[in-house]
Tab-separated table of C-alpha atoms in Angstrom:
chain	number	residue	atom	x	y	z
A	1	MET	CA	43.164	28.304	-34.923
A	2	LYS	CA	42.465	24.596	-33.846
A	3	LYS	CA	42.862	25.678	-30.114
A	4	ILE	CA	40.247	28.385	-30.550
A	5	LEU	CA	37.964	25.960	-32.270
A	6	MET	CA	38.321	23.736	-29.272
A	7	MET	CA	37.608	26.291	-26.670
A	8	ILE	CA	34.544	27.526	-28.462
A	9	ALA	CA	33.557	23.701	-28.705
A	10	LEU	CA	34.443	23.093	-25.065
A	11	MET	CA	32.586	26.281	-24.227
A	12	ALA	CA	29.294	25.064	-25.916
A	13	MET	CA	29.544	21.293	-25.070
A	14	PRO	CA	26.521	19.613	-23.457
A	15	PHE	CA	26.608	16.698	-21.831
A	16	ALA	CA	24.082	13.813	-21.137
A	17	MET	CA	22.599	11.373	-18.218
A	18	GLN	CA	19.052	10.761	-17.177
A	19	ALA	CA	16.576	12.735	-14.775
A	20	GLN	CA	12.633	12.755	-13.896
A	21	THR	CA	11.952	16.425	-15.818
A	22	LYS	CA	9.915	17.637	-18.352
A	23	PHE	CA	12.683	18.879	-20.544
A	24	HIS	CA	16.473	17.261	-20.360
A	25	ASP	CA	18.405	19.953	-20.687
A	26	VAL	CA	20.087	18.983	-17.295
A	27	GLU	CA	20.937	15.799	-18.948
A	28	ALA	CA	22.449	17.589	-21.891
A	29	SER	CA	24.919	19.391	-19.200
A	30	GLU	CA	26.226	15.967	-17.874
A	31	ALA	CA	24.094	16.157	-14.687
A	32	GLN	CA	20.798	14.316	-12.990
A	33	GLY	CA	18.301	15.685	-10.789
A	34	ALA	CA	16.452	18.652	-9.720
A	35	VAL	CA	19.752	21.147	-10.706
A	36	LYS	CA	19.130	24.721	-10.409
A	37	LYS	CA	22.393	26.108	-11.589
A	38	ILE	CA	25.669	24.629	-12.853
A	39	SER	CA	28.921	26.921	-12.353
A	40	GLN	CA	31.894	25.464	-14.650
A	41	ASP	CA	35.458	26.378	-14.957
A	42	MET	CA	36.982	25.569	-18.101
A	43	MET	CA	40.241	26.857	-19.338
A	44	GLY	CA	40.045	29.853	-16.870
A	45	ARG	CA	37.097	30.935	-18.168
A	46	GLN	CA	33.678	30.315	-15.738
A	47	GLN	CA	30.326	29.179	-17.789
A	48	VAL	CA	27.158	29.378	-15.896
A	49	THR	CA	23.887	27.648	-16.931
A	50	THR	CA	20.693	27.928	-14.772
A	51	PHE	CA	17.710	25.651	-15.133
A	52	THR	CA	13.901	25.867	-14.815
A	53	GLN	CA	12.090	23.676	-12.121
A	54	GLU	CA	10.677	21.836	-15.577
A	55	GLY	CA	14.583	21.001	-16.428
A	56	LYS	CA	14.906	23.723	-19.282
A	57	MET	CA	18.248	25.209	-19.974
A	58	GLN	CA	18.835	29.167	-19.666
A	59	ARG	CA	22.503	30.159	-20.916
A	60	GLU	CA	23.909	33.523	-22.215
A	61	GLY	CA	24.210	33.050	-25.723
A	62	LEU	CA	21.761	30.319	-26.249
A	63	SER	CA	18.198	30.928	-28.015
A	64	ASP	CA	15.334	29.068	-30.086
A	65	PRO	CA	15.786	25.507	-28.673
A	66	VAL	CA	13.583	23.075	-30.528
A	67	TYR	CA	12.593	20.140	-28.663
A	68	ASP	CA	11.202	16.458	-29.224
A	69	ALA	CA	7.855	15.398	-28.039
A	70	ASN	CA	9.800	13.466	-25.094
A	71	GLY	CA	11.404	16.926	-23.897
A	72	TYR	CA	15.030	16.345	-25.545
A	73	ILE	CA	16.703	19.161	-27.245
A	74	GLN	CA	17.021	18.837	-30.806
A	75	SER	CA	18.617	22.084	-31.886
A	76	ALA	CA	19.354	25.449	-30.742
A	77	LYS	CA	21.330	28.460	-31.648
A	78	MET	CA	24.139	29.292	-30.003
A	79	SER	CA	26.072	32.787	-30.032
A	80	MET	CA	29.287	32.945	-28.899
A	81	ARG	CA	31.947	35.724	-29.211
A	82	GLY	CA	29.522	37.454	-31.961
A	83	GLN	CA	29.211	34.488	-34.091
A	84	GLU	CA	26.002	32.710	-34.218
A	85	THR	CA	25.795	28.805	-35.549
A	86	THR	CA	22.974	25.912	-34.967
A	87	VAL	CA	23.725	23.354	-32.859
A	88	THR	CA	22.117	19.738	-33.509
A	89	TYR	CA	21.741	16.975	-30.985
A	90	LYS	CA	21.359	13.374	-31.297
A	91	TRP	CA	20.158	11.111	-28.567
A	92	GLN	CA	19.805	7.337	-27.827
A	93	ASP	CA	18.261	5.526	-24.903
A	94	GLY	CA	18.187	9.093	-23.037
A	95	LYS	CA	21.935	9.805	-23.538
A	96	LEU	CA	23.495	12.563	-25.852
A	97	VAL	CA	25.587	10.316	-28.398
A	98	SER	CA	26.779	13.363	-30.586
A	99	GLN	CA	26.082	17.085	-31.205
A	100	THR	CA	27.447	18.962	-34.167
A	101	MET	CA	27.748	22.799	-35.133
A	102	ASN	CA	29.188	24.939	-38.177
A	103	MET	CA	32.306	26.818	-36.908
A	104	MET	CA	34.052	29.376	-39.656
A	105	GLY	CA	32.496	27.012	-42.304
A	106	ASN	CA	33.323	23.670	-40.927
A	107	ASP	CA	31.235	21.008	-39.235
A	108	VAL	CA	32.302	19.987	-36.002
A	109	THR	CA	30.865	17.059	-34.733
A	110	THR	CA	31.687	15.696	-31.056
A	111	THR	CA	30.634	11.999	-30.229
A	112	TYR	CA	30.545	10.828	-26.572
A	113	THR	CA	31.161	7.510	-24.511
A	114	TYR	CA	29.994	6.992	-21.174
A	115	ASN	CA	31.525	5.508	-18.111
A	116	ASP	CA	29.949	2.945	-15.740
A	117	LYS	CA	28.610	6.061	-13.664
A	118	GLY	CA	26.961	7.488	-16.787
A	119	ALA	CA	29.636	10.070	-16.885
A	120	ILE	CA	31.472	10.934	-20.263
A	121	ALA	CA	34.345	8.930	-20.499
A	122	SER	CA	35.628	10.253	-23.618
A	123	GLN	CA	34.826	12.404	-26.278
A	124	SER	CA	35.744	12.507	-30.087
A	125	MET	CA	35.557	15.736	-31.925
A	126	ASN	CA	35.983	15.946	-35.815
A	127	PHE	CA	36.867	19.138	-36.921
A	128	GLY	CA	36.330	18.989	-41.065
A	129	GLY	CA	38.276	15.824	-41.290
A	130	GLN	CA	40.750	16.300	-38.201
A	131	GLN	CA	40.090	13.768	-35.673
A	132	MET	CA	40.751	14.745	-31.919
A	133	GLU	CA	39.952	12.352	-28.669
A	134	MET	CA	39.854	13.472	-25.296
A	135	LYS	CA	39.562	11.032	-22.340
A	136	TYR	CA	38.272	11.968	-18.930
A	137	THR	CA	39.632	10.662	-15.610
A	138	ASP	CA	39.675	11.256	-11.943
A	139	TYR	CA	36.107	12.264	-11.168
A	140	LYS	CA	34.819	13.204	-8.361
A	141	TYR	CA	31.342	13.665	-7.460
A	142	ASP	CA	29.142	15.356	-5.020
A	143	ALA	CA	26.287	13.785	-2.891
A	144	LYS	CA	23.638	13.669	-5.484
A	145	GLY	CA	26.088	11.556	-7.631
A	146	ASN	CA	26.715	14.498	-10.391
A	147	TRP	CA	30.548	15.308	-10.865
A	148	ILE	CA	32.306	18.428	-9.618
A	149	SER	CA	35.796	17.525	-10.889
A	150	ARG	CA	37.690	15.690	-13.385
A	151	LYS	CA	40.993	15.792	-15.599
A	152	THR	CA	41.731	15.453	-19.104
A	153	ASN	CA	44.544	15.965	-21.507
A	154	MET	CA	43.928	18.476	-24.434
A	155	MET	CA	46.698	18.881	-27.187
A	156	GLY	CA	49.133	17.723	-24.460
A	157	GLN	CA	47.993	19.698	-21.481
A	158	ASP	CA	46.749	18.429	-18.542
A	159	MET	CA	43.641	20.293	-17.295
A	160	GLU	CA	41.311	19.918	-14.279
A	161	GLN	CA	37.636	20.869	-15.034
A	162	THR	CA	35.560	21.801	-11.845
A	163	ARG	CA	32.180	22.965	-11.304
A	164	THR	CA	29.533	23.467	-8.737
A	165	ILE	CA	25.873	22.155	-8.708
A	166	GLU	CA	23.295	24.373	-6.953
A	167	TYR	CA	20.050	22.135	-6.416
A	168	PHE	CA	16.511	23.119	-6.213
A	169	GLU	CA	14.992	21.870	-2.579
């Protein structure tokens, strides 16, 4: 059950950095700049997120986003494997500091810390009172400064996450 909750949380996980767009969904996906598409491999499953030129996210299962006056996403509905939940986001100084969603009757809150390059150094998840922390290391970056590979350890298993980023020209 814990592994399923962790997989769902990782698939839904948004990330943060700063860019010059009307909407900040690119930052919620831990990228910056004129990002058109992010294809990410996580635990053998590929997730594709596309963005409009204004920076608005489009992802299968994501609907009804609510933004503040500065274009930062505050909440959205997410449908995963037939289950729908509302994800709420908290921002501070242009960085995503936490997100919360209710999964199977439990609130799951993920909080983030960042490294000196602005990438997530660790994330801490609280599954209804059970705390789990994942640290990210061995980052590799593309020419635009966005990460394309990183390593972590989840439940005693070493993992590498990779992604490909396409940009608007």
